[in-house]
Coordinates of C-alpha atoms in Angstrom, one line a residue:
X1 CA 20.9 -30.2 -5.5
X2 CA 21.5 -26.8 -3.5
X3 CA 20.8 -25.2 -1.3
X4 CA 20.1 -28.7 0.2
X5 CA 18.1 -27.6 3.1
X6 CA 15.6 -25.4 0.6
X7 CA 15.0 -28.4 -1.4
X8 CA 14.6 -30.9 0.9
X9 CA 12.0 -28.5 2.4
X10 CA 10.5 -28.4 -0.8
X11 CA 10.0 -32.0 -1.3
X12 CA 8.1 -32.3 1.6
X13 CA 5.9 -29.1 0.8
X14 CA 5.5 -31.4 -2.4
X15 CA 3.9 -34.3 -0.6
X16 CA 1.1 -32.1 1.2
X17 CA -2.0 -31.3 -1.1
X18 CA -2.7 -27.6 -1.2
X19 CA -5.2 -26.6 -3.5
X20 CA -6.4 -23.0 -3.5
X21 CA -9.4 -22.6 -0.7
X22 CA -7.9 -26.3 0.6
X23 CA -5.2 -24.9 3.0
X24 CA -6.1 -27.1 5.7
X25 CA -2.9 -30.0 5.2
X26 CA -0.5 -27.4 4.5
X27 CA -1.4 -24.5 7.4
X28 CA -1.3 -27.8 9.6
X29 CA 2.2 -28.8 8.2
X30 CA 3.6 -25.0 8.8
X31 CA 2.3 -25.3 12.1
X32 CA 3.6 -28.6 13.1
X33 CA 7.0 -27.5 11.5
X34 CA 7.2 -24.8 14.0
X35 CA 6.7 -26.8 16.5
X36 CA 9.1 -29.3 15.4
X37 CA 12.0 -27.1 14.9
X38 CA 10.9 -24.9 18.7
X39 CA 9.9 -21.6 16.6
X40 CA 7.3 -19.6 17.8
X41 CA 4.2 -19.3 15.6
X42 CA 0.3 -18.1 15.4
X43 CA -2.2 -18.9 13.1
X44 CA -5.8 -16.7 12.6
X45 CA -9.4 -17.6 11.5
X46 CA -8.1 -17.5 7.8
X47 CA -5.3 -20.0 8.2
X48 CA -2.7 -17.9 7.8
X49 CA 0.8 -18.6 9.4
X50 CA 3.1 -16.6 11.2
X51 CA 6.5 -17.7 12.6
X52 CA 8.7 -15.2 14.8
X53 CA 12.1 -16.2 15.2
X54 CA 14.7 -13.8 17.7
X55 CA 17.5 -11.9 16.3
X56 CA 21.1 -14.0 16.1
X57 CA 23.6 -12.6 19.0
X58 CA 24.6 -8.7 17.5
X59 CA 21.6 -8.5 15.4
X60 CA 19.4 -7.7 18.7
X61 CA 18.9 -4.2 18.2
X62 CA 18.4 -4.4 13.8
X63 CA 15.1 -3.6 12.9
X64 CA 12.9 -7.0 12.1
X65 CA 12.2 -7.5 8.7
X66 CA 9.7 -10.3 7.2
X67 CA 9.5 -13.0 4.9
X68 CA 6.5 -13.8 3.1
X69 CA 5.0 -16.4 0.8
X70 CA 1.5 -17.8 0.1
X71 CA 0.8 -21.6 0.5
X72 CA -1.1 -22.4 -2.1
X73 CA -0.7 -23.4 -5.8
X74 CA -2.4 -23.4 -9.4
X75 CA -3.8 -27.1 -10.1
X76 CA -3.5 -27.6 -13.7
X77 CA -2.3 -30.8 -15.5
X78 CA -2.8 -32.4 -18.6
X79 CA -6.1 -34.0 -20.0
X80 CA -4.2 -37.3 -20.2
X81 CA -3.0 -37.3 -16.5
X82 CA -4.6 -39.2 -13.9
X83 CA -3.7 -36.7 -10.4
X84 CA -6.1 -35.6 -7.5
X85 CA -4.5 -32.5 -6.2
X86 CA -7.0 -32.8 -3.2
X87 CA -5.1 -36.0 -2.2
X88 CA -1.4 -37.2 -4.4
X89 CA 1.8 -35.5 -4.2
X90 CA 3.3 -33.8 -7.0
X91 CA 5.5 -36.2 -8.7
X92 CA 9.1 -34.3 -9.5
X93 CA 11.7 -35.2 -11.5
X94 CA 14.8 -33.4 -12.5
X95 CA 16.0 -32.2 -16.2
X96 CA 19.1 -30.9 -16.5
X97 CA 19.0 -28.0 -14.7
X98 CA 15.3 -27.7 -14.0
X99 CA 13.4 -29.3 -11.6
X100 CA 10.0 -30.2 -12.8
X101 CA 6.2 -31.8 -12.5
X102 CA 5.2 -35.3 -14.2
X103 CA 2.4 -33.6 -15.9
X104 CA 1.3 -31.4 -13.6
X105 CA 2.3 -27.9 -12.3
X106 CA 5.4 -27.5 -10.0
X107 CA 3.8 -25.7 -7.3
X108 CA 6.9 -23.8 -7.3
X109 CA 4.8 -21.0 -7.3
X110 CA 4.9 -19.9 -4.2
X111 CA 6.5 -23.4 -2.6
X112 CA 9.9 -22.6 -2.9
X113 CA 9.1 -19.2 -1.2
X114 CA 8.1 -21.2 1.5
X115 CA 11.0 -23.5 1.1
X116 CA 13.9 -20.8 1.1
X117 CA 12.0 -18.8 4.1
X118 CA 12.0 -21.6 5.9
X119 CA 15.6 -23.2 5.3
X120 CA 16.6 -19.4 6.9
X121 CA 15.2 -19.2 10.1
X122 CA 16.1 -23.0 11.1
X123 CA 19.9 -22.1 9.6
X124 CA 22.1 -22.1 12.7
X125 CA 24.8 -20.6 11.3
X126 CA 23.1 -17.5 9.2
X127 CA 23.1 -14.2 11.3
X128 CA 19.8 -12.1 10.7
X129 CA 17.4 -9.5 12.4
X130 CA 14.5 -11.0 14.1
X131 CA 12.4 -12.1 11.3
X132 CA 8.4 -12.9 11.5
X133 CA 7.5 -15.6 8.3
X134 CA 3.7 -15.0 7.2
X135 CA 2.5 -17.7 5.0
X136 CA -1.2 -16.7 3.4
X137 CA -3.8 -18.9 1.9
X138 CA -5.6 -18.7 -1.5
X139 CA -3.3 -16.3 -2.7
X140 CA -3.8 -17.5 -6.3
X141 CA -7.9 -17.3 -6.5
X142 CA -9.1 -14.6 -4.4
X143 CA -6.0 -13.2 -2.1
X144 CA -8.3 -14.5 0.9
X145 CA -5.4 -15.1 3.4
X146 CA -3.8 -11.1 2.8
X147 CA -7.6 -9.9 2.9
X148 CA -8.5 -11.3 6.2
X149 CA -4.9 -10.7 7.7
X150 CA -5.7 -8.7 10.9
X151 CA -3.9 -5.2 11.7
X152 CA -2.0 -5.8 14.5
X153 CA -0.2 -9.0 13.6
X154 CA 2.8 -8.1 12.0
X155 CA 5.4 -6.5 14.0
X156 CA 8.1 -5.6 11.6
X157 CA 8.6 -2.7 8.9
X158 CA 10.2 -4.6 6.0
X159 CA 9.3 -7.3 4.0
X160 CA 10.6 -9.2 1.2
X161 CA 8.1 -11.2 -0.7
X162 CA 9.4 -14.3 -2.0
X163 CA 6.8 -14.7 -5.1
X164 CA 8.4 -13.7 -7.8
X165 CA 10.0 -15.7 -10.8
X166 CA 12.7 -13.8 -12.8
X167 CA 16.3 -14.3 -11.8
X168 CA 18.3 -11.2 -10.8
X169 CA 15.6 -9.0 -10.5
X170 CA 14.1 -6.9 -8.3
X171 CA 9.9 -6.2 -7.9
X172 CA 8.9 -2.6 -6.4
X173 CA 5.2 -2.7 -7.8
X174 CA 2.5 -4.6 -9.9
X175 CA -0.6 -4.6 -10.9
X176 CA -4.1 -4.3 -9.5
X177 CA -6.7 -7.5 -10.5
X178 CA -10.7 -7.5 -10.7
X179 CA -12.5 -11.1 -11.6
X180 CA -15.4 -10.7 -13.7
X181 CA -17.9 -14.0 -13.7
X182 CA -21.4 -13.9 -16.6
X183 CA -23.7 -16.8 -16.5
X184 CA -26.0 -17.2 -19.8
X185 CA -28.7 -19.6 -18.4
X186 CA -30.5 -22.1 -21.0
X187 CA -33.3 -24.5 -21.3
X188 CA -31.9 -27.6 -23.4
X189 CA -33.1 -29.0 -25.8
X190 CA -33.3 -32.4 -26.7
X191 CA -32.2 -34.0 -30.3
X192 CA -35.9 -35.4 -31.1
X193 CA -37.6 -32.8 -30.3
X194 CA -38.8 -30.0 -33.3
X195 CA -35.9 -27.6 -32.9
X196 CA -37.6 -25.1 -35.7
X197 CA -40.4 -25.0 -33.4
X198 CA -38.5 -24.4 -30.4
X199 CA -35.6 -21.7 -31.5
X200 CA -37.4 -20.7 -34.4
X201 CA -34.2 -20.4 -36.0
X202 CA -33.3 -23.2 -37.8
X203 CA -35.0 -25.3 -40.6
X204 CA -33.0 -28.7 -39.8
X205 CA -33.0 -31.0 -37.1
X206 CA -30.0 -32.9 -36.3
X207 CA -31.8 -36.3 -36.2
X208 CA -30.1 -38.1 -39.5
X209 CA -27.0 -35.4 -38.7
X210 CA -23.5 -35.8 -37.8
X211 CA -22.1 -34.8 -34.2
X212 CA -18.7 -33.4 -34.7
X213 CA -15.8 -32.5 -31.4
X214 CA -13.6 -30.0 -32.2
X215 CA -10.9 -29.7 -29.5
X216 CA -7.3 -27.4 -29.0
X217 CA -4.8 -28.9 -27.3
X218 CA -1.2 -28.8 -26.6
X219 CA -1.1 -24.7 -26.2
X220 CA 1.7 -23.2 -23.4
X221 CA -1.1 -21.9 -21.6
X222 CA 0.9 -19.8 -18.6
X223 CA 0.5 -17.3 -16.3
X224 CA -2.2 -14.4 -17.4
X225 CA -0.4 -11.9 -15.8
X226 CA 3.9 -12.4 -16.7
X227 CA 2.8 -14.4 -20.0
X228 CA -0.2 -12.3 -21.7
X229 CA 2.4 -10.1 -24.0
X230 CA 4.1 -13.6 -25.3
X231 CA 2.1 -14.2 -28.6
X232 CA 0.3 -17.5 -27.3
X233 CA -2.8 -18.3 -27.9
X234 CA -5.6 -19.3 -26.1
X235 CA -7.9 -22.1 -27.1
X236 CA -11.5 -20.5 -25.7
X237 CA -10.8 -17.8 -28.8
X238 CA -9.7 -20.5 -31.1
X239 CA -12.9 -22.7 -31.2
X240 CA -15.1 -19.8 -30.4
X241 CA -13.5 -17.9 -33.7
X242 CA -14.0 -21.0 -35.6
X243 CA -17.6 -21.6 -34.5
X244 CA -18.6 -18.1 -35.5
X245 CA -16.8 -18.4 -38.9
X246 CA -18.7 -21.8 -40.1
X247 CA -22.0 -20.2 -38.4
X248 CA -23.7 -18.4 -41.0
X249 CA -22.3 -20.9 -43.5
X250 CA -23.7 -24.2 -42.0
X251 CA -27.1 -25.4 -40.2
X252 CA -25.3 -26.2 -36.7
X253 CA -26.1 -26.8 -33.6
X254 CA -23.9 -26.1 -30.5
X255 CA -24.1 -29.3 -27.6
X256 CA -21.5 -28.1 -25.8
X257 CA -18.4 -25.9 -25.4
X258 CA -16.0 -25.9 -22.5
X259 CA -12.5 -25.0 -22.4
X260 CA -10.0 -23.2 -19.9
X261 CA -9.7 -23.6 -16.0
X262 CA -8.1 -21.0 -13.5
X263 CA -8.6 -17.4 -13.6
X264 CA -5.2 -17.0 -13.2
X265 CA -4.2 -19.3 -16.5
X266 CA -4.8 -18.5 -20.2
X267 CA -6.6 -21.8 -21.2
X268 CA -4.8 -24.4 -22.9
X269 CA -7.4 -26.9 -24.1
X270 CA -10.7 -26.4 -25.1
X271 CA -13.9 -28.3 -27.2
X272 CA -17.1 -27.7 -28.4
X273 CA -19.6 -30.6 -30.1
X274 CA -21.7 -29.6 -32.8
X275 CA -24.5 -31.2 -35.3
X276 CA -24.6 -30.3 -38.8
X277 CA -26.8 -31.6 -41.2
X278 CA -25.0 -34.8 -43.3
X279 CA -25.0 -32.3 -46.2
X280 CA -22.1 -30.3 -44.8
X281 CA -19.6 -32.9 -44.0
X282 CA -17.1 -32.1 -46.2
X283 CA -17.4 -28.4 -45.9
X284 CA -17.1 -28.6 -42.0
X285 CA -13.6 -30.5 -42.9
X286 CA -12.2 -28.2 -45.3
X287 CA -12.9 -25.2 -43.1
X288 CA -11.3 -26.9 -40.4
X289 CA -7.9 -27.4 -42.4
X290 CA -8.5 -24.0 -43.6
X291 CA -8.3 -22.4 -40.2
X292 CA -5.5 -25.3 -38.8
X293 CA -3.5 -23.2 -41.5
X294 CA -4.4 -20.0 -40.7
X295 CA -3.5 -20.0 -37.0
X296 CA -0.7 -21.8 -37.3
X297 CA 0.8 -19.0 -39.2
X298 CA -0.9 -16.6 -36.3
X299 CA 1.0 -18.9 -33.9
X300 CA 3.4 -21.2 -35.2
X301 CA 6.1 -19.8 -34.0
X302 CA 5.1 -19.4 -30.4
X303 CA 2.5 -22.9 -30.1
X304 CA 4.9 -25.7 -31.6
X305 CA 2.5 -28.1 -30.0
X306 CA -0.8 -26.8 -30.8
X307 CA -3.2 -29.4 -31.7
X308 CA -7.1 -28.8 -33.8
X309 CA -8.6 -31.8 -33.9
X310 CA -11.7 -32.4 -35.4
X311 CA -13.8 -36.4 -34.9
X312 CA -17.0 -37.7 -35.3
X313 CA -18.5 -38.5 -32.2
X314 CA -22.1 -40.1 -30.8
X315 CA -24.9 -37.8 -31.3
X316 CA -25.5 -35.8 -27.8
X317 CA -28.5 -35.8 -25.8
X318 CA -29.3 -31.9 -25.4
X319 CA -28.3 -28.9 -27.5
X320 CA -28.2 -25.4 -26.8
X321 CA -31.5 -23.4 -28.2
X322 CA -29.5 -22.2 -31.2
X323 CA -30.7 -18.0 -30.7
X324 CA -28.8 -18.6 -27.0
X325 CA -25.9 -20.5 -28.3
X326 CA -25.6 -17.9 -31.3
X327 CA -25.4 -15.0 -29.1
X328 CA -22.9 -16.7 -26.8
X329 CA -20.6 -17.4 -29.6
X330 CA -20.9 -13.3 -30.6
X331 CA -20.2 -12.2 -27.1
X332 CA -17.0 -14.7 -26.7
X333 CA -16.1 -13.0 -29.9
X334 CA -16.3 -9.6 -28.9
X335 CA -14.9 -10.4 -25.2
X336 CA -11.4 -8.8 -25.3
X337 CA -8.2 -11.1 -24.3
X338 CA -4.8 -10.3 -24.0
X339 CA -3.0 -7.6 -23.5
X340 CA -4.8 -3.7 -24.2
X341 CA -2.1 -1.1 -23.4
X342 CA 1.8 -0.9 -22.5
X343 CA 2.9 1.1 -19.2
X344 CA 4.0 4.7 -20.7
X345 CA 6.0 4.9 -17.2
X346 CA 8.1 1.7 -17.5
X347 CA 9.3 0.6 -20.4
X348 CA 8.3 -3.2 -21.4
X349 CA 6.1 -3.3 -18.6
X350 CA 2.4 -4.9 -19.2
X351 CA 0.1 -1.9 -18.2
X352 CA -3.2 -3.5 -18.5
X353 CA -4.5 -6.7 -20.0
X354 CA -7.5 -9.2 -19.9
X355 CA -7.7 -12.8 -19.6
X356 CA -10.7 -15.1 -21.3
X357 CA -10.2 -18.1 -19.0
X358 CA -12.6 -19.9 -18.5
X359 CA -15.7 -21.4 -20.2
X360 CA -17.5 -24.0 -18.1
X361 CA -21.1 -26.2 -18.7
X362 CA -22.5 -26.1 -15.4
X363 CA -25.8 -26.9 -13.6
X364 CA -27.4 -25.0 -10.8
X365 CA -29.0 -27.3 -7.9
X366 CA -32.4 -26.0 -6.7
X367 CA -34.2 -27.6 -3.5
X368 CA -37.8 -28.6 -3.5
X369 CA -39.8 -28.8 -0.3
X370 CA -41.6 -31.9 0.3
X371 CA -43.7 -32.4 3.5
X372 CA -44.2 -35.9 5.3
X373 CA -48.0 -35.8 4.2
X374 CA -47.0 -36.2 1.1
X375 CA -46.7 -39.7 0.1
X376 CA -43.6 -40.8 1.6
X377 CA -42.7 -44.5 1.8
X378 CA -41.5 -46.0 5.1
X379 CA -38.1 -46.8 3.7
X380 CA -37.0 -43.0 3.1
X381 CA -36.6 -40.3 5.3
X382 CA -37.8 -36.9 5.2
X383 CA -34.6 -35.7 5.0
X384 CA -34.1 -37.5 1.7
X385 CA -37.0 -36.0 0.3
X386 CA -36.7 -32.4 1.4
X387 CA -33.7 -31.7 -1.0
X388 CA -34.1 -32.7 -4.5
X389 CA -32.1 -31.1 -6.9
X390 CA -33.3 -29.9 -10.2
X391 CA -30.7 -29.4 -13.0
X392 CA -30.4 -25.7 -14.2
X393 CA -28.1 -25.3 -16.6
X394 CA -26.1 -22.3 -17.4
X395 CA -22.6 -21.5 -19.2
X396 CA -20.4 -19.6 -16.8
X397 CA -17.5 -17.3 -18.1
X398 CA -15.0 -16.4 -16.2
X399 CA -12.3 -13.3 -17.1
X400 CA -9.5 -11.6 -15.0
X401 CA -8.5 -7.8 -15.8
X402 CA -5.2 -6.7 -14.3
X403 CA -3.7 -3.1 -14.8
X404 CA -1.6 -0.9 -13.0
X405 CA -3.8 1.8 -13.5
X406 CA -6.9 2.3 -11.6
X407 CA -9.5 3.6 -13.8
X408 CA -8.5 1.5 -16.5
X409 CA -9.1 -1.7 -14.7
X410 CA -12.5 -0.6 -13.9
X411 CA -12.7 0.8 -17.8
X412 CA -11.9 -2.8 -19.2
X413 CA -14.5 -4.7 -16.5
X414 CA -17.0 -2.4 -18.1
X415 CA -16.1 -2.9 -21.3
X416 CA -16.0 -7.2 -20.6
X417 CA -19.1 -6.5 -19.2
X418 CA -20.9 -5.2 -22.0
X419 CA -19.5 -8.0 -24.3
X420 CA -20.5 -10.4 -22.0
X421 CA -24.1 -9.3 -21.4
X422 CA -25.2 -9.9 -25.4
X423 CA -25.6 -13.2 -24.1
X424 CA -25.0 -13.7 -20.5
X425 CA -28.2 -12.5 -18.4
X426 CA -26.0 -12.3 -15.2
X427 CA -22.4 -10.9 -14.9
X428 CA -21.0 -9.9 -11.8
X429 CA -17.5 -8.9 -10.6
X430 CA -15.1 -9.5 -7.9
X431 CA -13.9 -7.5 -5.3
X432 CA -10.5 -6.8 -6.7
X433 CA -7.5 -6.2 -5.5
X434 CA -5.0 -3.0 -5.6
X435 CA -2.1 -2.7 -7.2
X436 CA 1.0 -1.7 -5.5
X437 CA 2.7 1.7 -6.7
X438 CA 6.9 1.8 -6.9
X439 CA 8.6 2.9 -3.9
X440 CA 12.7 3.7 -6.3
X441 CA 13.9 5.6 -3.0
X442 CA 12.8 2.2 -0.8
X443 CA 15.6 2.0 2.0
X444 CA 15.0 -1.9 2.0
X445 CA 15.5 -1.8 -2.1
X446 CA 19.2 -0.4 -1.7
X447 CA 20.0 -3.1 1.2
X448 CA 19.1 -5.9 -1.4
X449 CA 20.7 -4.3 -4.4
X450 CA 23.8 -4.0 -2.3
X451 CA 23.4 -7.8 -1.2
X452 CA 23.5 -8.8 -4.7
X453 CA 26.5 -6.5 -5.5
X454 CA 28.4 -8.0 -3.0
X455 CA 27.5 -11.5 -4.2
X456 CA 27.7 -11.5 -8.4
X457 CA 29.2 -8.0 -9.2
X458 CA 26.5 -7.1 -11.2
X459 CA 23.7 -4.8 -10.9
X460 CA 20.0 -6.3 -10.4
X461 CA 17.3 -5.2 -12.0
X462 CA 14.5 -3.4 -10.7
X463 CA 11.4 -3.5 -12.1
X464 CA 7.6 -3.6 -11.6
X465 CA 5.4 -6.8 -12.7
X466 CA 2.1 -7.6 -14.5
X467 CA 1.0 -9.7 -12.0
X468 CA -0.8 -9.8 -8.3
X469 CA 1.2 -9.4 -5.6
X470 CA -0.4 -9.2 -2.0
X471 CA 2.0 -6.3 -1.7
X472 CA -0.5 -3.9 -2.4
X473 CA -3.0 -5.6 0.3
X474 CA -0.3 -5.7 3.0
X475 CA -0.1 -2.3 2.6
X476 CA -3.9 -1.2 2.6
X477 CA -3.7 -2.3 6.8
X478 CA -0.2 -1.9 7.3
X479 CA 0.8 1.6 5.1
X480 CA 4.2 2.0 6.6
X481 CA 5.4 -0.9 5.1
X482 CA 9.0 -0.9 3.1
X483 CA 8.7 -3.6 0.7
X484 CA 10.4 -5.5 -2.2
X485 CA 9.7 -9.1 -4.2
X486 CA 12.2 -11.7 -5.1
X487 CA 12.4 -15.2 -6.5
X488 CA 14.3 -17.4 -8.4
X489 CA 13.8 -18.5 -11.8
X490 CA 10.7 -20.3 -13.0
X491 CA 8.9 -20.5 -16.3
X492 CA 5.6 -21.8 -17.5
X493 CA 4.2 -21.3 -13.9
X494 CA 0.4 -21.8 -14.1
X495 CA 0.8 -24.8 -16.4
X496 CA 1.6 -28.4 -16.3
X497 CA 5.3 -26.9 -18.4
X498 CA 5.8 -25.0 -14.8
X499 CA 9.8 -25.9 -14.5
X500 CA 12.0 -24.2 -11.5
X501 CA 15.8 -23.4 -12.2
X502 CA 18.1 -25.4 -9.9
X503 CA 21.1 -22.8 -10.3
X504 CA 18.6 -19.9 -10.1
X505 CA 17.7 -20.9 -6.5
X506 CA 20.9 -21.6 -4.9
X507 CA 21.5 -18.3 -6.6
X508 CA 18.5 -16.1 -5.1
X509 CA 19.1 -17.8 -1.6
X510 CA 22.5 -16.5 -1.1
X511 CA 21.2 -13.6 -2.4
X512 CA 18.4 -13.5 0.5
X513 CA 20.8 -14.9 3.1
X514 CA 23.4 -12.1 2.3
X515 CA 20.5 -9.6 2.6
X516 CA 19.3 -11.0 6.0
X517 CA 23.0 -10.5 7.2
X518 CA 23.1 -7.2 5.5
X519 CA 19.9 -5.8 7.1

């Protein structure tokens, strides 16, 4: 495989866990790499990492220029795959002329950024400006490592961001990002208790009933920014359309519904378990085929392997009070997903979109004070007895809006806001992040189309993406910034399909190399 250097680099990025928020192995590894290879390098509160290497001989008086990745990477995998990102290495394996995951995501996104910064500065033979390398942390949850980046510590003008996926192409801008989180909080209920007298809602109980999993599986899932105009689906919509179809139609109850993972991801998998009364069996069943039908002609085309599986399974413990779960159901329904408008500025650019990620089961832990006088055996310790948590149980729903435009980022958190609060009796939002505005008269942009000129005889494209950069953060403390975002190939980032082009790399690192020597 070439560029041999970038993917030996690589594999050992590979063998380091680096969840999002759990930069500690990796910032470590970047460090002692420095070390190893005598390259001068600082780290701050945040974990970020920057290496400064000297111009090559001629190059001395070239203005600097920097390369810049973020450590971190999306943990997703596949319900049937036993992998602790906290602690395995990602297993890799190559396919023709892909390089991919055993189940999991690549971390391709941003590791071969890394990899090909890297590979550069300890290349003997490439002549280049001095060049600072800033690696950031939990760039793919909350930008963390480009929000706590100090003014002051980058020295140089220019930077090339090496986060992008799309061969040949050139990045000048993307889009701005706000999370928005609701919590609906619930007292459950439990199977043998009167559920008419506790919802009021209901005339059956689901003792005598059948306890029915309905699950979605096998969807592409991807990357909620680059893959939300695609046409795939995402499984929170599917069962929550489904549950508010049979509804009105059937005396259920809703146990539980989860489905989803990362912000960042349009979910993949989902389930819900209901009770109906033995009476509707066979309706349940034929709705279900009904709807199999339906979507696959929605999606067919797009979700080859999309699974709906419906099972009988053991009667759960606690249920949702049915007015709670009803008006949870409505407000999924209602929550938008996908994309909302197309950029009137840049044609086949994503302008502004919304993700439906996430929807999680979750308890709260409360602490109860309890003083020595109270009855407290020899064998335990106060300590033991001052923290006791009490289960609290809430669902939490987590969304990601991303546009280019300003105001309507902040229009479509509103309007996510309003669908959420029908049945969520807490919804907050992020911080956000900016977007970055097009530079088409960057000086830096003409250097790297002329590199890749040189190189292919063809002419790159330039473009703008759907997606959060930390471009636009960088420049927030650093405005005088010339900037640009390359990468090689990759598809399916986000999800356990993530695959990285082998000829794609060796590709965009000559291109990157050429552009070092150009600048």
């Amino acid at each position: 495989m070439e560029p041999k250097a970038v993917f030996e680099i690589f594999s050992q990025i590979n063998k380091v866990p680096r969840p999002s928020k759990h930069e500690e192995k990796i910032s470590k590894w970047l460090c002692d790499f420095a070390a190893a290879h005598h390259i001068d390098y600082v780290t701050d509160e945040a974990m970020n990492v920057i290496m400064r290497v000297s111009a090559t001989p001629g190059y001395e008086d070239h203005e600097g220029v920097i390369l810049q990745a973020h450590m971190d990477m999306v943990c997703e995998k596949n319900g049937d795959v036993q992998h602790d990102f906290m602690t395995d290495p990602i297993q890799t394996y190559v396919d023709g002329e892909w390089l991919k995951a055993k189940g999991t995501t690549l971390g391709g996104d941003d590791g071969i950024g890394i990899s090909m910064a890297l590979a550069a500065i300890t290349d003997p033979s490439l002549a280049h400006p001095a060049i600072e390398c800033l690696f950031t942390v939990d760039e793919e949850t909350g930008l963390t490592g480009a929000m706590k980046l100090q003014d002051g510590m980058l020295r140089s003008k220019r930077l090339i961001n090496l986060d992008s996926e799309d061969d040949g192409q050139i990045f000048i801008g993307c889009a701005g990002g706000i999370d928005t989180l609701a919590k609906m909080h619930y007292e459950p209920i439990s199977v043998s208790e009167a559920v008419c007298q506790q919802s009021g809602l209901c005339s059956v109980s689901p003792q005598g009933g059948l306890a029915i999993r309905l699950s979605v599986s096998g969807l592409l899932g991807g990357h909620s920014g680059d893959d939300i105009n695609k046409g795939r689906a995402n499984a929170n919509q599917l069962i929550v359309w489904f549950l508010a179809r049979i509804w009105p139609q059937t005396e259920l109850h809703l146990a539980s519904i989860n489905g989803g993972n990362l912000r960042n991801a349009i979910a993949r998998e989902a389930e819900a378990v209901i009770t109906i009364p033995m009476a509707y069996k066979e309706q349940i069943r034929i709705e279900w085929n009904r709807f199999i039908a339906q979507m696959e002609g929605v999606f067919g085309e797009v979700e080859k392997d999309m699974r709906l599986d419906l099972e009988t399974t053991d009667m759960p413990e606690t249920f949702i009070p049915d007015d709670k779960a009803y008006r949870l159901i409505m407000a999924l329904c209602e929550c938008p997903h996908g994309m909302i408008a197309m950029s009137k500025d840049m044609p086949g650019l994503v302008e502004t979109s919304t993700n439906l990620a996430s929807i999680k089961m979750k308890q709260e832990p409360l602490t109860q004070s309890v003083s020595p006088q109270d009855g407290l055996s020899a064998e335990r310790s106060v300590s033991e007895a001052v923290c006791q948590p009490q289960g609290r149980s809430y669902i939490e729903v987590n969304t990601s809006q991303r546009s280019s435009i300003e105001t309507s980022k902040h229009h479509l958190k509103w309007a996510v806001e309003q669908a959420l609060s029908l049945a969520c009796d807490e919804v907050t939002h992020g911080d956000g992040y900016p977007g970055w505005a097009p530079n088409p008269n960057s000086p830096l942009l003409e250097v790297v189309k002329k590199a890749y000129i040189d190189l292919f005889k063809a002419e790159p494209k330039v473009l703008a993406i759907h997606a959060g950069l930390e471009c636009g953060l960088f420049l927030e403390k650093y405005p005088y910034l010339d900037m640009i975002s390359i990468g090689p190939q990759m598809v399916g980032v986000h999800s356990p399909q993530e695959r990285l082009s082998i000829p794609s790399t060796e590709r965009c690192y000559r291109w990157l190399c050429q552009t070092l020597k150009s600048l």
